[in-house]
Amino acid sequence: MSTETLGLLRQPKTVLFGPGRRAQLPYLLKPLGATVLVCTDERMAGSAEFAGIRDSLTAHGLDVRVFPRVEPDLPRENVEALLAEVDGGEIDVVLGVGGGSCLDFAKVASIMVRRGGNVADLYGENLVEGPGLPLVTVPTTGGTGAEVTCIAVVYDADRGMKVGVASPYLEPYAAVVDPELTLTCPPGLTAATGADALSHLVESFTGREKHPDPEHLHRHLYAGKNVLTDMYALRGFTLLNSSLERVAQDPSDLAARTDTMLGALSAGMAINTAGTAGAHAIQSPIGALTHTSHGFGVGALLPYVMRFNLPVREAEFAEIGVAFGITDPALSQTARAHAAIERMEEILGALGVPLNLRDLGLEPDQFTYVAEQAMLATRLTANNPRDLSEAAIVEILKRGYADDRTWWEL
């Protein structure tokens, strides 16, 4: 290995994975306090699975308070509504149950309920001044990785965009990852979160190696692609290579759901240190313009962003091909890299993810605006392996709109 080799992971103290493992929640929560604030959305709050979780907590003597109104894309107003309703002095521990927005909400709630203030003051990196309440996360979708990451994304209507709150103080104390909770996930959400997980794997594994010095590691969350995140990413590729298509064919297949959940967890572990990159930067303004889901947006962008990055990451894409089982010794590195990208497109297509930007509703007269907004996401663009510019992003958008999947050369 190089003398500049780095391995770095940030992760919860405890990660418990497996079907039925939500039964452990009372034993995890009770040592943390007597009163639990549970954050979720209306769909989950009305489910039999949620009732089972709540009843198991109360049966163990815990006082359970539920905030059931978390909305998709986490509007800032959700946080303000919680603070208006909850007396922070009465809460000991926060439990997030749901998809990425619910878990992000729980992260922000764990800080705001304890420390107060205005969530807008926390937008950015390392602006949280100290720890919040202990947080336990329970994902109900297989894709966002939010159960193990130390970032929350909030939609701020005043700014007309999503903004991140990124701090090690948002890291959950524990994550309980129970694939049974994904069995009732709607097909569209299953597809979108599956595409999101695949994008996390691609961007963490092919992202930029930063070789940070000690001062950088102290000040910044994202250390870039490294040997430990690569381990998780490669395992995630192998799992999602088979599981996502199986879930699309039979949503009741618990074994496939389990593999998908483990692949998504692996992706979350990877991006928590490596970070995401170009596709995520470009998706945000597209999502705001077209009102399409994050997962479908990054999925539709992947074929074109991967082709843009391929000339400087051919070896990494070829290694992804090996994780996908593309091991014919007669194939050149270039051929393996091409095959890996085409295989990812097959998986996305099987999920029903649109593979061009026209199907998202993006229009050519919006390309310049999207490029300008994407370039503002410097935390993401800095991770992209090939330098991004407004002109490069416009070219990516043109190809994505035209469904032009020819190979991009430097």
Short mmCIF file of C-alpha atoms in Angstrom, two decimals:
data_model
loop_
_atom_site.label_atom_id
_atom_site.label_comp_id
_atom_site.label_asym_id
_atom_site.label_seq_id
_atom_site.Cartn_x
_atom_site.Cartn_y
_atom_site.Cartn_z
CA MET A 1 0.00 0.00 0.00
CA SER A 2 1.01 3.64 -0.48
CA THR A 3 2.57 5.48 2.44
CA GLU A 4 -0.40 7.85 2.09
CA THR A 5 -2.90 5.07 2.72
CA LEU A 6 -5.80 6.15 4.95
CA GLY A 7 -8.54 4.12 6.60
CA LEU A 8 -11.30 5.97 8.44
CA LEU A 9 -14.84 5.04 9.47
CA ARG A 10 -17.41 6.93 11.51
CA GLN A 11 -20.21 4.76 12.83
CA PRO A 12 -22.70 4.27 15.66
CA LYS A 13 -21.57 2.59 18.86
CA THR A 14 -23.90 -0.33 18.12
CA VAL A 15 -25.33 -1.61 14.83
CA LEU A 16 -27.76 -4.51 15.16
CA PHE A 17 -28.80 -6.17 11.89
CA GLY A 18 -31.24 -8.95 11.03
CA PRO A 19 -34.90 -9.90 10.60
CA GLY A 20 -36.86 -9.40 13.81
CA ARG A 21 -34.06 -7.54 15.58
CA ARG A 22 -36.34 -4.61 16.44
CA ALA A 23 -37.30 -6.72 19.47
CA GLN A 24 -34.02 -5.53 21.01
CA LEU A 25 -35.12 -1.88 21.09
CA PRO A 26 -36.41 -1.78 24.69
CA TYR A 27 -33.11 -3.19 25.94
CA LEU A 28 -31.14 -0.60 23.99
CA LEU A 29 -33.32 2.35 24.99
CA LYS A 30 -34.03 1.72 28.66
CA PRO A 31 -30.46 2.36 29.89
CA LEU A 32 -30.54 5.71 28.05
CA GLY A 33 -33.54 7.15 29.89
CA ALA A 34 -37.19 6.80 30.87
CA THR A 35 -38.88 9.01 28.26
CA VAL A 36 -38.54 8.32 24.55
CA LEU A 37 -39.46 10.73 21.75
CA VAL A 38 -40.33 8.66 18.67
CA CYS A 39 -40.09 10.47 15.32
CA THR A 40 -41.90 8.99 12.31
CA ASP A 41 -44.36 9.74 9.51
CA GLU A 42 -48.11 9.21 9.25
CA ARG A 43 -47.88 6.03 7.16
CA MET A 44 -45.53 4.31 9.54
CA ALA A 45 -47.34 5.60 12.64
CA GLY A 46 -50.52 3.85 11.49
CA SER A 47 -48.87 0.50 10.80
CA ALA A 48 -49.05 -2.70 12.82
CA GLU A 49 -45.25 -2.81 12.90
CA PHE A 50 -45.07 0.60 14.57
CA ALA A 51 -47.74 -0.38 17.08
CA GLY A 52 -45.64 -3.41 17.95
CA ILE A 53 -42.56 -1.27 18.54
CA ARG A 54 -44.47 1.22 20.68
CA ASP A 55 -46.14 -1.51 22.72
CA SER A 56 -42.83 -3.25 23.36
CA LEU A 57 -41.37 -0.02 24.73
CA THR A 58 -44.30 0.70 27.03
CA ALA A 59 -44.32 -2.91 28.21
CA HIS A 60 -40.78 -2.32 29.48
CA GLY A 61 -41.86 0.74 31.44
CA LEU A 62 -40.78 3.44 29.00
CA ASP A 63 -42.81 6.63 28.58
CA VAL A 64 -43.33 6.99 24.82
CA ARG A 65 -44.08 10.34 23.12
CA VAL A 66 -44.73 10.20 19.37
CA PHE A 67 -44.24 12.92 16.75
CA PRO A 68 -45.91 11.31 13.68
CA ARG A 69 -45.87 14.13 11.12
CA VAL A 70 -42.48 14.01 9.45
CA GLU A 71 -42.92 14.85 5.75
CA PRO A 72 -40.89 13.77 2.70
CA ASP A 73 -37.76 15.84 2.05
CA LEU A 74 -37.96 17.09 5.67
CA PRO A 75 -39.25 20.67 5.52
CA ARG A 76 -37.69 22.96 8.13
CA GLU A 77 -41.22 23.64 9.39
CA ASN A 78 -41.40 20.05 10.72
CA VAL A 79 -38.54 20.80 13.11
CA GLU A 80 -40.17 24.05 14.20
CA ALA A 81 -43.48 22.26 14.84
CA LEU A 82 -41.75 19.71 17.05
CA LEU A 83 -40.01 22.37 19.12
CA ALA A 84 -43.34 24.16 19.63
CA GLU A 85 -44.93 20.97 20.97
CA VAL A 86 -42.21 19.27 23.00
CA ASP A 87 -40.66 20.25 26.31
CA GLY A 88 -37.05 19.25 25.85
CA GLY A 89 -36.55 18.87 29.57
CA GLU A 90 -38.92 15.90 29.57
CA ILE A 91 -37.16 13.86 26.87
CA ASP A 92 -34.25 11.50 27.57
CA VAL A 93 -33.70 9.73 24.26
CA VAL A 94 -34.83 10.06 20.62
CA LEU A 95 -35.90 7.13 18.43
CA GLY A 96 -36.21 7.61 14.67
CA VAL A 97 -38.38 5.09 12.81
CA GLY A 98 -38.89 5.38 9.06
CA GLY A 99 -37.21 6.38 5.84
CA GLY A 100 -34.40 8.84 5.34
CA SER A 101 -36.44 11.95 6.14
CA CYS A 102 -37.67 10.46 9.43
CA LEU A 103 -34.15 9.49 10.45
CA ASP A 104 -32.75 12.89 9.44
CA PHE A 105 -35.53 14.54 11.43
CA ALA A 106 -34.64 12.42 14.46
CA LYS A 107 -30.99 13.47 14.17
CA VAL A 108 -31.88 17.15 14.10
CA ALA A 109 -34.45 16.62 16.88
CA SER A 110 -31.83 15.01 19.11
CA ILE A 111 -29.82 18.23 18.90
CA MET A 112 -32.59 20.83 18.90
CA VAL A 113 -34.70 19.33 21.70
CA ARG A 114 -31.69 19.35 24.00
CA ARG A 115 -29.92 22.54 22.93
CA GLY A 116 -32.67 24.74 21.44
CA GLY A 117 -32.04 27.51 18.94
CA ASN A 118 -32.72 27.79 15.22
CA VAL A 119 -31.99 24.84 12.94
CA ALA A 120 -30.89 27.24 10.19
CA ASP A 121 -27.90 28.16 12.36
CA LEU A 122 -26.66 24.57 11.99
CA TYR A 123 -26.61 24.45 8.18
CA GLY A 124 -23.15 23.46 7.05
CA GLU A 125 -20.30 21.39 8.44
CA ASN A 126 -19.30 21.14 12.11
CA LEU A 127 -21.55 23.96 13.33
CA VAL A 128 -23.27 21.91 16.04
CA GLU A 129 -21.67 23.05 19.29
CA GLY A 130 -22.13 19.91 21.35
CA PRO A 131 -23.92 16.60 21.79
CA GLY A 132 -27.66 16.22 21.72
CA LEU A 133 -29.82 13.53 23.25
CA PRO A 134 -28.91 9.88 22.65
CA LEU A 135 -30.33 8.76 19.30
CA VAL A 136 -31.37 5.33 18.07
CA THR A 137 -32.35 4.84 14.41
CA VAL A 138 -34.60 2.19 12.84
CA PRO A 139 -34.77 2.38 9.02
CA THR A 140 -37.83 1.12 7.17
CA THR A 141 -36.45 1.52 3.64
CA GLY A 142 -33.42 -0.13 2.06
CA GLY A 143 -31.37 2.64 0.58
CA THR A 144 -30.67 5.96 2.27
CA GLY A 145 -28.05 4.78 4.76
CA ALA A 146 -29.30 7.53 7.09
CA GLU A 147 -29.37 5.09 10.00
CA VAL A 148 -25.57 5.27 10.29
CA THR A 149 -24.61 8.67 8.86
CA CYS A 150 -23.87 11.91 10.69
CA ILE A 151 -25.63 14.26 8.29
CA ALA A 152 -29.25 15.38 8.02
CA VAL A 153 -30.74 17.08 4.96
CA VAL A 154 -33.42 19.73 5.51
CA TYR A 155 -35.52 21.51 2.88
CA ASP A 156 -35.53 25.23 3.58
CA ALA A 157 -38.29 26.98 1.63
CA ASP A 158 -36.79 30.41 2.29
CA ARG A 159 -33.66 29.30 0.43
CA GLY A 160 -35.55 27.19 -2.09
CA MET A 161 -33.16 24.29 -1.63
CA LYS A 162 -32.08 21.36 0.50
CA VAL A 163 -29.28 22.08 2.94
CA GLY A 164 -27.21 19.79 5.09
CA VAL A 165 -26.51 19.72 8.81
CA ALA A 166 -23.27 17.74 9.09
CA SER A 167 -21.62 17.02 12.42
CA PRO A 168 -20.23 14.04 14.32
CA TYR A 169 -22.72 15.00 17.03
CA LEU A 170 -25.49 13.74 14.72
CA GLU A 171 -24.03 10.24 14.70
CA PRO A 172 -26.62 7.82 16.15
CA TYR A 173 -25.80 6.02 19.37
CA ALA A 174 -27.24 2.83 17.89
CA ALA A 175 -28.91 1.62 14.70
CA VAL A 176 -31.30 -1.33 14.58
CA VAL A 177 -31.64 -2.53 10.99
CA ASP A 178 -34.53 -4.99 10.65
CA PRO A 179 -35.28 -6.04 7.03
CA GLU A 180 -38.80 -7.17 8.01
CA LEU A 181 -39.75 -3.50 8.28
CA THR A 182 -39.16 -3.04 4.54
CA LEU A 183 -41.70 -5.69 3.49
CA THR A 184 -44.51 -3.10 3.48
CA CYS A 185 -42.43 -0.41 1.73
CA PRO A 186 -44.36 0.80 -1.37
CA PRO A 187 -42.85 -0.33 -4.72
CA GLY A 188 -41.97 3.19 -5.86
CA LEU A 189 -40.16 3.95 -2.63
CA THR A 190 -38.39 0.59 -2.75
CA ALA A 191 -37.13 1.43 -6.24
CA ALA A 192 -36.07 4.98 -5.37
CA THR A 193 -34.18 3.99 -2.23
CA GLY A 194 -32.54 1.07 -4.03
CA ALA A 195 -31.25 3.48 -6.68
CA ASP A 196 -30.04 5.79 -3.94
CA ALA A 197 -28.06 2.95 -2.32
CA LEU A 198 -26.46 2.08 -5.64
CA SER A 199 -25.48 5.72 -6.16
CA HIS A 200 -23.89 5.81 -2.70
CA LEU A 201 -21.76 2.81 -3.55
CA VAL A 202 -20.67 4.25 -6.89
CA GLU A 203 -19.79 7.67 -5.53
CA SER A 204 -17.99 6.45 -2.42
CA PHE A 205 -15.92 3.88 -4.34
CA THR A 206 -15.03 6.06 -7.34
CA GLY A 207 -14.78 9.33 -5.43
CA ARG A 208 -11.69 11.41 -4.81
CA GLU A 209 -8.85 10.30 -2.55
CA LYS A 210 -7.99 13.37 -0.53
CA HIS A 211 -4.93 12.26 1.50
CA PRO A 212 -5.98 14.60 4.34
CA ASP A 213 -3.51 15.86 6.90
CA PRO A 214 -4.38 15.83 10.64
CA GLU A 215 -5.78 19.37 10.56
CA HIS A 216 -8.13 18.48 7.68
CA LEU A 217 -9.33 15.36 9.47
CA HIS A 218 -10.01 17.46 12.56
CA ARG A 219 -12.05 20.07 10.72
CA HIS A 220 -13.89 18.06 8.07
CA LEU A 221 -16.20 15.06 8.14
CA TYR A 222 -15.44 13.75 4.68
CA ALA A 223 -11.99 12.27 4.31
CA GLY A 224 -12.65 10.87 0.84
CA LYS A 225 -12.43 7.38 -0.59
CA ASN A 226 -10.24 5.19 1.63
CA VAL A 227 -9.34 1.57 2.27
CA LEU A 228 -12.03 0.99 4.91
CA THR A 229 -14.89 2.59 2.97
CA ASP A 230 -13.81 0.56 -0.07
CA MET A 231 -14.35 -2.66 1.91
CA TYR A 232 -17.95 -1.73 2.61
CA ALA A 233 -18.57 -0.46 -0.92
CA LEU A 234 -17.35 -3.63 -2.63
CA ARG A 235 -19.47 -5.81 -0.33
CA GLY A 236 -22.44 -3.57 -1.08
CA PHE A 237 -22.00 -3.96 -4.84
CA THR A 238 -21.98 -7.74 -4.54
CA LEU A 239 -25.17 -7.74 -2.45
CA LEU A 240 -27.15 -5.27 -4.56
CA ASN A 241 -26.04 -6.93 -7.80
CA SER A 242 -28.46 -9.77 -7.09
CA SER A 243 -30.87 -8.50 -4.46
CA LEU A 244 -32.39 -5.40 -6.07
CA GLU A 245 -33.74 -7.28 -9.09
CA ARG A 246 -35.12 -10.00 -6.79
CA VAL A 247 -36.92 -7.41 -4.67
CA ALA A 248 -38.37 -5.81 -7.81
CA GLN A 249 -39.67 -9.19 -8.96
CA ASP A 250 -41.04 -10.26 -5.55
CA PRO A 251 -41.39 -7.55 -2.88
CA SER A 252 -42.29 -10.24 -0.30
CA ASP A 253 -38.92 -12.02 -0.69
CA LEU A 254 -37.43 -11.51 2.78
CA ALA A 255 -34.06 -12.96 1.80
CA ALA A 256 -33.78 -10.42 -1.02
CA ARG A 257 -34.96 -7.64 1.29
CA THR A 258 -32.30 -8.70 3.81
CA ASP A 259 -29.51 -8.59 1.22
CA THR A 260 -30.75 -5.21 -0.03
CA MET A 261 -30.83 -3.83 3.50
CA LEU A 262 -27.30 -5.07 4.17
CA GLY A 263 -26.10 -3.57 0.90
CA ALA A 264 -27.73 -0.25 1.76
CA LEU A 265 -26.20 -0.35 5.24
CA SER A 266 -22.80 -0.99 3.67
CA ALA A 267 -23.33 2.02 1.41
CA GLY A 268 -24.23 4.18 4.39
CA MET A 269 -21.08 3.11 6.19
CA ALA A 270 -19.05 4.06 3.11
CA ILE A 271 -20.53 7.50 2.47
CA ASN A 272 -20.34 8.49 6.13
CA THR A 273 -16.61 9.06 5.64
CA ALA A 274 -16.12 9.12 1.87
CA GLY A 275 -19.10 11.35 1.10
CA THR A 276 -21.16 11.54 -2.08
CA ALA A 277 -20.24 13.44 -5.23
CA GLY A 278 -21.39 14.75 -8.61
CA ALA A 279 -24.70 12.95 -9.08
CA HIS A 280 -25.90 14.14 -5.68
CA ALA A 281 -24.81 17.71 -6.37
CA ILE A 282 -26.67 17.80 -9.69
CA GLN A 283 -29.79 16.01 -8.45
CA SER A 284 -30.68 18.56 -5.78
CA PRO A 285 -31.66 21.43 -8.13
CA ILE A 286 -33.26 18.96 -10.56
CA GLY A 287 -35.43 17.59 -7.76
CA ALA A 288 -36.47 21.09 -6.74
CA LEU A 289 -37.46 21.95 -10.33
CA THR A 290 -39.18 18.70 -11.29
CA HIS A 291 -40.52 17.56 -7.89
CA THR A 292 -39.11 14.09 -8.50
CA SER A 293 -37.67 11.83 -5.83
CA HIS A 294 -34.05 11.98 -4.82
CA GLY A 295 -33.52 8.30 -5.60
CA PHE A 296 -34.96 8.48 -9.10
CA GLY A 297 -32.99 11.67 -9.73
CA VAL A 298 -29.58 10.25 -8.81
CA GLY A 299 -30.50 7.02 -10.59
CA ALA A 300 -31.31 8.86 -13.81
CA LEU A 301 -28.06 10.82 -13.57
CA LEU A 302 -25.80 7.86 -12.83
CA PRO A 303 -25.33 6.61 -16.42
CA TYR A 304 -24.04 10.01 -17.51
CA VAL A 305 -22.03 10.98 -14.42
CA MET A 306 -20.37 7.55 -14.47
CA ARG A 307 -19.41 8.07 -18.12
CA PHE A 308 -18.07 11.53 -17.31
CA ASN A 309 -15.90 10.10 -14.52
CA LEU A 310 -14.87 6.90 -16.31
CA PRO A 311 -11.74 8.28 -18.03
CA VAL A 312 -10.16 8.98 -14.61
CA ARG A 313 -11.63 5.98 -12.76
CA GLU A 314 -11.40 3.09 -15.22
CA ALA A 315 -9.58 0.82 -12.75
CA GLU A 316 -12.22 1.39 -10.06
CA PHE A 317 -15.10 0.68 -12.43
CA ALA A 318 -13.33 -2.48 -13.57
CA GLU A 319 -13.03 -3.53 -9.91
CA ILE A 320 -16.76 -2.96 -9.50
CA GLY A 321 -17.15 -5.31 -12.46
CA VAL A 322 -15.32 -8.01 -10.50
CA ALA A 323 -17.73 -7.46 -7.57
CA PHE A 324 -20.53 -7.95 -10.10
CA GLY A 325 -18.98 -11.22 -11.28
CA ILE A 326 -17.49 -9.83 -14.50
CA THR A 327 -14.22 -11.78 -14.32
CA ASP A 328 -13.55 -13.09 -17.83
CA PRO A 329 -9.72 -12.89 -18.12
CA ALA A 330 -10.07 -12.24 -21.83
CA LEU A 331 -11.69 -8.88 -21.13
CA SER A 332 -9.53 -5.78 -20.96
CA GLN A 333 -9.77 -3.36 -18.05
CA THR A 334 -11.73 -1.00 -20.29
CA ALA A 335 -14.18 -3.73 -21.26
CA ARG A 336 -14.73 -4.70 -17.61
CA ALA A 337 -15.33 -1.07 -16.67
CA HIS A 338 -17.86 -0.64 -19.48
CA ALA A 339 -19.60 -3.87 -18.50
CA ALA A 340 -19.86 -2.74 -14.88
CA ILE A 341 -21.56 0.51 -15.87
CA GLU A 342 -23.94 -1.32 -18.21
CA ARG A 343 -24.76 -3.79 -15.43
CA MET A 344 -25.65 -0.91 -13.11
CA GLU A 345 -27.99 0.41 -15.78
CA GLU A 346 -29.62 -3.03 -16.01
CA ILE A 347 -30.28 -3.00 -12.27
CA LEU A 348 -31.69 0.52 -12.37
CA GLY A 349 -33.89 -0.43 -15.32
CA ALA A 350 -35.20 -3.49 -13.47
CA LEU A 351 -36.24 -1.21 -10.61
CA GLY A 352 -38.15 1.03 -13.02
CA VAL A 353 -35.82 4.00 -12.55
CA PRO A 354 -35.89 6.44 -15.50
CA LEU A 355 -32.57 6.38 -17.32
CA ASN A 356 -32.73 9.79 -18.95
CA LEU A 357 -33.44 13.29 -17.69
CA ARG A 358 -36.28 13.97 -20.10
CA ASP A 359 -38.39 11.43 -18.21
CA LEU A 360 -37.82 13.41 -15.00
CA GLY A 361 -39.37 16.47 -16.63
CA LEU A 362 -36.20 18.53 -16.92
CA GLU A 363 -36.15 21.01 -19.81
CA PRO A 364 -33.12 22.27 -21.78
CA ASP A 365 -33.73 25.87 -20.75
CA GLN A 366 -33.13 24.79 -17.15
CA PHE A 367 -29.67 23.30 -17.73
CA THR A 368 -27.69 26.46 -16.94
CA TYR A 369 -29.60 27.06 -13.70
CA VAL A 370 -29.09 23.47 -12.60
CA ALA A 371 -25.36 23.72 -13.30
CA GLU A 372 -25.05 26.97 -11.36
CA GLN A 373 -26.90 25.55 -8.36
CA ALA A 374 -25.00 22.26 -8.44
CA MET A 375 -21.67 24.08 -8.29
CA LEU A 376 -22.76 25.69 -5.01
CA ALA A 377 -22.70 22.23 -3.38
CA THR A 378 -18.95 22.39 -2.88
CA ARG A 379 -18.96 19.62 -0.25
CA LEU A 380 -20.17 17.26 -3.00
CA THR A 381 -18.36 18.61 -6.04
CA ALA A 382 -15.06 18.41 -4.15
CA ASN A 383 -15.53 14.63 -3.91
CA ASN A 384 -16.03 14.09 -7.63
CA PRO A 385 -13.01 12.31 -9.12
CA ARG A 386 -13.02 14.44 -12.28
CA ASP A 387 -13.14 18.21 -11.88
CA LEU A 388 -16.62 19.62 -12.38
CA SER A 389 -17.46 23.00 -13.89
CA GLU A 390 -20.70 24.60 -14.97
CA ALA A 391 -19.83 23.77 -18.60
CA ALA A 392 -19.13 20.12 -17.73
CA ILE A 393 -22.42 19.80 -15.85
CA VAL A 394 -24.34 21.32 -18.77
CA GLU A 395 -22.73 18.73 -21.04
CA ILE A 396 -23.75 15.94 -18.63
CA LEU A 397 -27.31 17.31 -18.67
CA LYS A 398 -27.37 17.49 -22.48
CA ARG A 399 -26.30 13.88 -22.77
CA GLY A 400 -28.73 12.81 -20.08
CA TYR A 401 -31.59 14.60 -21.79
CA ALA A 402 -30.72 13.04 -25.16
CA ASP A 403 -30.23 9.55 -23.64
CA ASP A 404 -26.71 9.64 -25.11
CA ARG A 405 -24.85 6.75 -23.52
CA THR A 406 -21.80 6.77 -25.73
CA TRP A 407 -18.47 6.55 -23.94
CA TRP A 408 -16.95 9.84 -22.81
CA GLU A 409 -13.25 10.46 -23.48
CA LEU A 410 -10.88 13.08 -22.13
#
